[in-house]
mmCIF file of C-alpha atoms and ligand atoms in Angstrom:
data_model
loop_
_atom_site.group_PDB
_atom_site.id
_atom_site.type_symbol
_atom_site.label_atom_id
_atom_site.label_comp_id
_atom_site.label_asym_id
_atom_site.label_seq_id
_atom_site.Cartn_x
_atom_site.Cartn_y
_atom_site.Cartn_z
ATOM 1 C CA MET A 1 95.034 111.389 79.327
ATOM 2 C CA HIS A 2 91.650 109.662 79.448
ATOM 3 C CA LYS A 3 88.772 112.103 79.886
ATOM 4 C CA GLY A 4 86.262 111.452 82.664
ATOM 5 C CA ILE A 5 86.269 109.973 86.126
ATOM 6 C CA ALA A 6 87.794 106.668 87.197
ATOM 7 C CA LEU A 7 86.960 105.025 90.510
ATOM 8 C CA TYR A 8 89.556 103.052 92.467
ATOM 9 C CA PRO A 9 87.583 101.225 95.198
ATOM 10 C CA GLY A 10 89.106 99.191 97.993
ATOM 11 C CA SER A 11 89.513 98.511 101.683
ATOM 12 C CA PHE A 12 92.911 100.216 102.094
ATOM 13 C CA ASP A 13 93.339 98.781 105.613
ATOM 14 C CA PRO A 14 96.006 100.082 105.677
ATOM 15 C CA PRO A 15 97.067 101.885 102.490
ATOM 16 C CA THR A 16 100.317 100.327 101.225
ATOM 17 C CA ASN A 17 103.035 101.551 98.882
ATOM 18 C CA GLY A 18 101.446 99.281 96.274
ATOM 19 C CA HIS A 19 98.151 101.196 96.571
ATOM 20 C CA LEU A 20 99.976 104.509 96.316
ATOM 21 C CA ASP A 21 101.938 103.320 93.296
ATOM 22 C CA LEU A 22 98.667 102.416 91.597
ATOM 23 C CA ILE A 23 97.053 105.739 92.534
ATOM 24 C CA GLU A 24 100.020 107.604 91.021
ATOM 25 C CA ARG A 25 99.850 105.539 87.840
ATOM 26 C CA GLY A 26 96.069 106.009 87.632
ATOM 27 C CA ALA A 27 96.379 109.759 88.158
ATOM 28 C CA LYS A 28 98.663 109.957 85.113
ATOM 29 C CA ILE A 29 96.129 108.225 82.895
ATOM 30 C CA PHE A 30 92.752 109.497 84.097
ATOM 31 C CA GLU A 31 91.644 113.096 84.180
ATOM 32 C CA ASP A 32 89.988 112.532 87.569
ATOM 33 C CA LEU A 33 90.554 109.667 89.948
ATOM 34 C CA VAL A 34 88.329 108.979 92.948
ATOM 35 C CA VAL A 35 89.858 106.605 95.485
ATOM 36 C CA ALA A 36 87.033 105.273 97.633
ATOM 37 C CA ILE A 37 87.166 103.296 100.861
ATOM 38 C CA LEU A 38 84.411 100.741 101.357
ATOM 39 C CA ARG A 39 82.501 101.299 104.597
ATOM 40 C CA ASN A 40 81.834 97.697 105.529
ATOM 41 C CA SER A 41 80.181 97.269 108.909
ATOM 42 C CA GLU A 42 80.668 93.469 108.872
ATOM 43 C CA LYS A 43 84.457 93.540 108.933
ATOM 44 C CA ALA A 44 86.433 94.493 112.022
ATOM 45 C CA PRO A 45 89.068 96.750 110.469
ATOM 46 C CA THR A 46 92.444 97.630 111.951
ATOM 47 C CA PHE A 47 91.988 101.282 111.038
ATOM 48 C CA SER A 48 88.648 103.067 111.179
ATOM 49 C CA VAL A 49 87.293 104.507 107.951
ATOM 50 C CA ALA A 50 88.076 107.997 109.300
ATOM 51 C CA GLU A 51 91.719 107.010 109.939
ATOM 52 C CA ARG A 52 92.089 105.513 106.457
ATOM 53 C CA LEU A 53 90.483 108.573 104.910
ATOM 54 C CA GLU A 54 92.884 110.866 106.754
ATOM 55 C CA MET A 55 95.950 108.798 105.802
ATOM 56 C CA LEU A 56 94.989 108.573 102.128
ATOM 57 C CA ARG A 57 94.191 112.300 101.966
ATOM 58 C CA GLU A 58 97.568 113.148 103.455
ATOM 59 C CA LEU A 59 99.385 110.754 101.121
ATOM 60 C CA THR A 60 97.734 112.051 97.952
ATOM 61 C CA ALA A 61 97.645 115.758 98.840
ATOM 62 C CA ASP A 62 100.054 116.540 95.978
ATOM 63 C CA LEU A 63 97.969 114.774 93.343
ATOM 64 C CA LYS A 64 95.533 117.439 92.259
ATOM 65 C CA ASN A 65 93.296 115.161 90.179
ATOM 66 C CA VAL A 66 92.865 112.599 92.973
ATOM 67 C CA ARG A 67 90.009 112.739 95.478
ATOM 68 C CA ILE A 68 89.491 110.417 98.450
ATOM 69 C CA ASP A 69 86.018 109.391 99.510
ATOM 70 C CA THR A 70 84.104 106.558 101.195
ATOM 71 C CA PHE A 71 81.141 104.536 100.016
ATOM 72 C CA GLU A 72 78.851 101.724 101.028
ATOM 73 C CA GLY A 73 76.765 99.282 99.056
ATOM 74 C CA LEU A 74 77.578 98.338 95.493
ATOM 75 C CA THR A 75 80.666 99.742 93.813
ATOM 76 C CA VAL A 76 78.783 100.106 90.524
ATOM 77 C CA GLU A 77 76.065 102.179 92.208
ATOM 78 C CA TYR A 78 78.629 104.478 93.726
ATOM 79 C CA ALA A 79 80.441 104.686 90.379
ATOM 80 C CA LYS A 80 77.159 105.686 88.719
ATOM 81 C CA SER A 81 76.566 108.384 91.325
ATOM 82 C CA LEU A 82 79.987 109.826 90.437
ATOM 83 C CA ASP A 83 79.408 109.529 86.684
ATOM 84 C CA ALA A 84 82.552 107.426 86.564
ATOM 85 C CA THR A 85 83.276 105.595 83.331
ATOM 86 C CA CYS A 86 85.903 103.191 84.691
ATOM 87 C CA ILE A 87 86.730 101.137 87.740
ATOM 88 C CA LEU A 88 90.466 100.930 88.354
ATOM 89 C CA ARG A 89 91.940 97.896 90.091
ATOM 90 C CA GLY A 90 95.459 96.589 90.576
ATOM 91 C CA ILE A 91 96.692 93.125 89.709
ATOM 92 C CA ARG A 92 99.927 92.117 91.397
ATOM 93 C CA ALA A 93 100.321 88.502 90.460
ATOM 94 C CA ILE A 94 98.393 85.752 88.731
ATOM 95 C CA SER A 95 96.870 84.849 92.104
ATOM 96 C CA ASP A 96 94.927 88.144 92.072
ATOM 97 C CA TYR A 97 93.530 87.449 88.653
ATOM 98 C CA GLU A 98 90.715 85.050 89.498
ATOM 99 C CA TYR A 99 89.184 87.235 92.194
ATOM 100 C CA GLU A 100 89.585 90.361 90.089
ATOM 101 C CA LEU A 101 88.102 88.662 87.014
ATOM 102 C CA GLN A 102 85.064 87.552 89.024
ATOM 103 C CA MET A 103 84.566 91.041 90.403
ATOM 104 C CA ALA A 104 85.029 92.708 87.026
ATOM 105 C CA LEU A 105 82.553 90.359 85.343
ATOM 106 C CA MET A 106 80.018 90.707 88.149
ATOM 107 C CA ASN A 107 80.323 94.482 87.946
ATOM 108 C CA ARG A 108 79.877 94.277 84.170
ATOM 109 C CA LYS A 109 76.761 92.157 84.653
ATOM 110 C CA LEU A 110 75.396 94.757 87.087
ATOM 111 C CA GLU A 111 76.403 97.747 84.977
ATOM 112 C CA PRO A 112 77.388 96.845 81.398
ATOM 113 C CA GLY A 113 78.511 100.386 80.511
ATOM 114 C CA LEU A 114 81.166 100.516 83.210
ATOM 115 C CA GLU A 115 84.590 99.184 82.252
ATOM 116 C CA THR A 116 87.156 97.776 84.675
ATOM 117 C CA VAL A 117 90.737 98.763 83.921
ATOM 118 C CA PHE A 118 93.603 96.809 85.464
ATOM 119 C CA MET A 119 97.016 98.248 86.132
ATOM 120 C CA MET A 120 100.119 96.592 87.545
ATOM 121 C CA PRO A 121 101.921 98.212 90.467
ATOM 122 C CA ALA A 122 105.739 98.307 90.422
ATOM 123 C CA ASP A 123 107.155 94.784 90.682
ATOM 124 C CA LYS A 124 108.893 95.646 93.966
ATOM 125 C CA TYR A 125 105.407 95.789 95.522
ATOM 126 C CA SER A 126 104.096 92.646 93.882
ATOM 127 C CA TYR A 127 104.066 90.729 97.179
ATOM 128 C CA VAL A 128 102.782 93.588 99.334
ATOM 129 C CA SER A 129 99.232 93.321 100.640
ATOM 130 C CA SER A 130 97.405 95.074 103.472
ATOM 131 C CA ARG A 131 96.753 91.699 105.101
ATOM 132 C CA LEU A 132 100.427 90.696 105.212
ATOM 133 C CA VAL A 133 101.470 94.155 106.343
ATOM 134 C CA ARG A 134 98.985 93.907 109.243
ATOM 135 C CA GLU A 135 100.261 90.445 110.117
ATOM 136 C CA VAL A 136 103.921 91.497 110.172
ATOM 137 C CA ALA A 137 103.191 94.680 112.141
ATOM 138 C CA GLN A 138 101.030 92.761 114.622
ATOM 139 C CA ALA A 139 103.947 90.451 115.376
ATOM 140 C CA GLY A 140 106.292 93.410 115.847
ATOM 141 C CA GLY A 141 108.104 92.939 112.514
ATOM 142 C CA PRO A 142 109.385 95.759 110.298
ATOM 143 C CA VAL A 143 107.138 97.118 107.554
ATOM 144 C CA LYS A 144 109.496 99.877 106.425
ATOM 145 C CA GLY A 145 109.424 100.295 102.658
ATOM 146 C CA LEU A 146 106.122 98.452 102.330
ATOM 147 C CA VAL A 147 103.911 101.253 103.568
ATOM 148 C CA PRO A 148 104.351 105.045 103.680
ATOM 149 C CA GLU A 149 106.032 106.409 106.821
ATOM 150 C CA VAL A 150 102.835 107.834 108.277
ATOM 151 C CA VAL A 151 101.160 104.433 107.977
ATOM 152 C CA GLU A 152 104.197 102.693 109.487
ATOM 153 C CA GLN A 153 104.050 104.991 112.495
ATOM 154 C CA LYS A 154 100.317 104.487 113.002
ATOM 155 C CA LEU A 155 100.653 100.713 112.636
ATOM 156 C CA ARG A 156 103.317 100.654 115.301
ATOM 157 C CA GLN A 157 101.224 102.652 117.725
ATOM 158 C CA LYS A 158 98.266 100.400 117.123
ATOM 159 C CA LEU A 159 99.746 96.952 116.754
ATOM 160 C CA ASP A 160 103.399 96.510 117.611
ATOM 161 C CA PRO A 161 103.582 94.926 121.089
ATOM 162 C CA ALA A 162 107.182 96.099 121.601
ATOM 163 C CA TYR A 163 106.187 99.677 120.799
ATOM 164 C CA LYS A 164 103.235 99.481 123.184
ATOM 165 C CA MET A 165 105.473 98.091 125.935
ATOM 166 C CA ARG A 166 107.995 100.853 125.380
ATOM 167 C CA ASP A 167 105.204 103.378 125.556
ATOM 168 C CA THR A 168 103.938 101.976 128.853
ATOM 169 C CA ARG A 169 107.459 101.945 130.288
ATOM 170 C CA VAL A 170 107.935 105.613 129.360
ATOM 171 C CA LEU A 171 104.565 106.463 130.864
ATOM 172 C CA ASP A 172 105.381 104.495 134.039
ATOM 173 C CA SER A 173 108.696 106.246 134.512
ATOM 174 C CA LEU A 174 107.081 109.652 133.932
ATOM 175 C CA THR A 175 104.398 108.869 136.523
ATOM 176 C CA ARG A 176 107.046 107.688 139.004
ATOM 177 C CA ARG A 177 109.057 110.890 138.489
ATOM 178 C CA ALA A 178 105.971 113.068 138.915
ATOM 179 C CA LYS A 179 105.095 111.251 142.147
ATOM 180 C CA LYS A 180 108.649 111.705 143.480
ATOM 181 C CA ARG A 181 108.518 115.428 142.749
ATOM 182 C CA LYS A 182 105.248 115.755 144.655
ATOM 183 C CA ALA A 183 106.518 113.802 147.677
HETATM 184 O O1 PNS B 201 90.733 96.220 98.672
HETATM 185 P P1 PNS B 201 89.743 95.107 98.479
HETATM 186 O O2 PNS B 201 89.278 94.597 99.816
HETATM 187 O O3 PNS B 201 90.232 94.028 97.574
HETATM 188 O O4 PNS B 201 88.448 95.788 97.760
HETATM 189 C C1 PNS B 201 87.320 95.021 97.455
HETATM 190 C C2 PNS B 201 86.157 95.918 96.992
HETATM 191 C C3 PNS B 201 85.858 96.993 98.029
HETATM 192 C C4 PNS B 201 86.528 96.584 95.700
HETATM 193 C C5 PNS B 201 84.935 94.992 96.779
HETATM 194 O O5 PNS B 201 84.712 94.228 97.917
HETATM 195 C C6 PNS B 201 83.668 95.745 96.450
HETATM 196 O O6 PNS B 201 83.521 96.286 95.374
HETATM 197 N N1 PNS B 201 82.743 95.809 97.429
HETATM 198 C C7 PNS B 201 81.505 96.575 97.321
HETATM 199 C C8 PNS B 201 80.312 95.638 97.175
HETATM 200 C C9 PNS B 201 80.133 95.240 95.731
HETATM 201 O O7 PNS B 201 79.961 96.056 94.850
HETATM 202 N N2 PNS B 201 80.183 93.916 95.496
HETATM 203 C C10 PNS B 201 80.065 93.365 94.175
HETATM 204 C C11 PNS B 201 81.363 93.450 93.395
HETATM 205 S S1 PNS B 201 81.741 91.898 92.844
#
């Protein structure tokens, strides 16, 4: 096990099974792993930072050397404030490589002492991204197996039009019944 703190930064909007797979792998290698959600006021996220924080905390509750936090500004500055020695990032396919290489080299330029470590999530998650999960859920498609159950449930409540319609129908029928009882 590598001594010291590693930082796994990201958007996690929403957390996917790929993210969790990487967190579990990272937790086996690093003594302490801080998973940090970027607070980015420019983006309009699907889940608020507080919702993502809550989901990630629930999902990693069993991993004693994993802590969930949020940050804003530069990743390297936040890493320094933690005394982290490594940034952990996942690479799923070759298409991730260019973006990740640019980020890793920029971070190295900003903070030469901080290393970026790449890990590969399980191949069954190699096509899973938060963006695609959001897109599928938004159109009412199934995301079972791609995200943890708690995330699936929250995505449905937030995005799935069929789920929303069902919810309204249930509410309507309850209101009608209540009115009948009063009459
Ligand atoms: O999950 P994501 O969206 O791929 O994560 C990207 C993230 C948050 C790691 C990246 O955007 C980031 O580090 N942002 C903080 C600002 C920063 O440090 N930028 C310079 C790094 S190149």
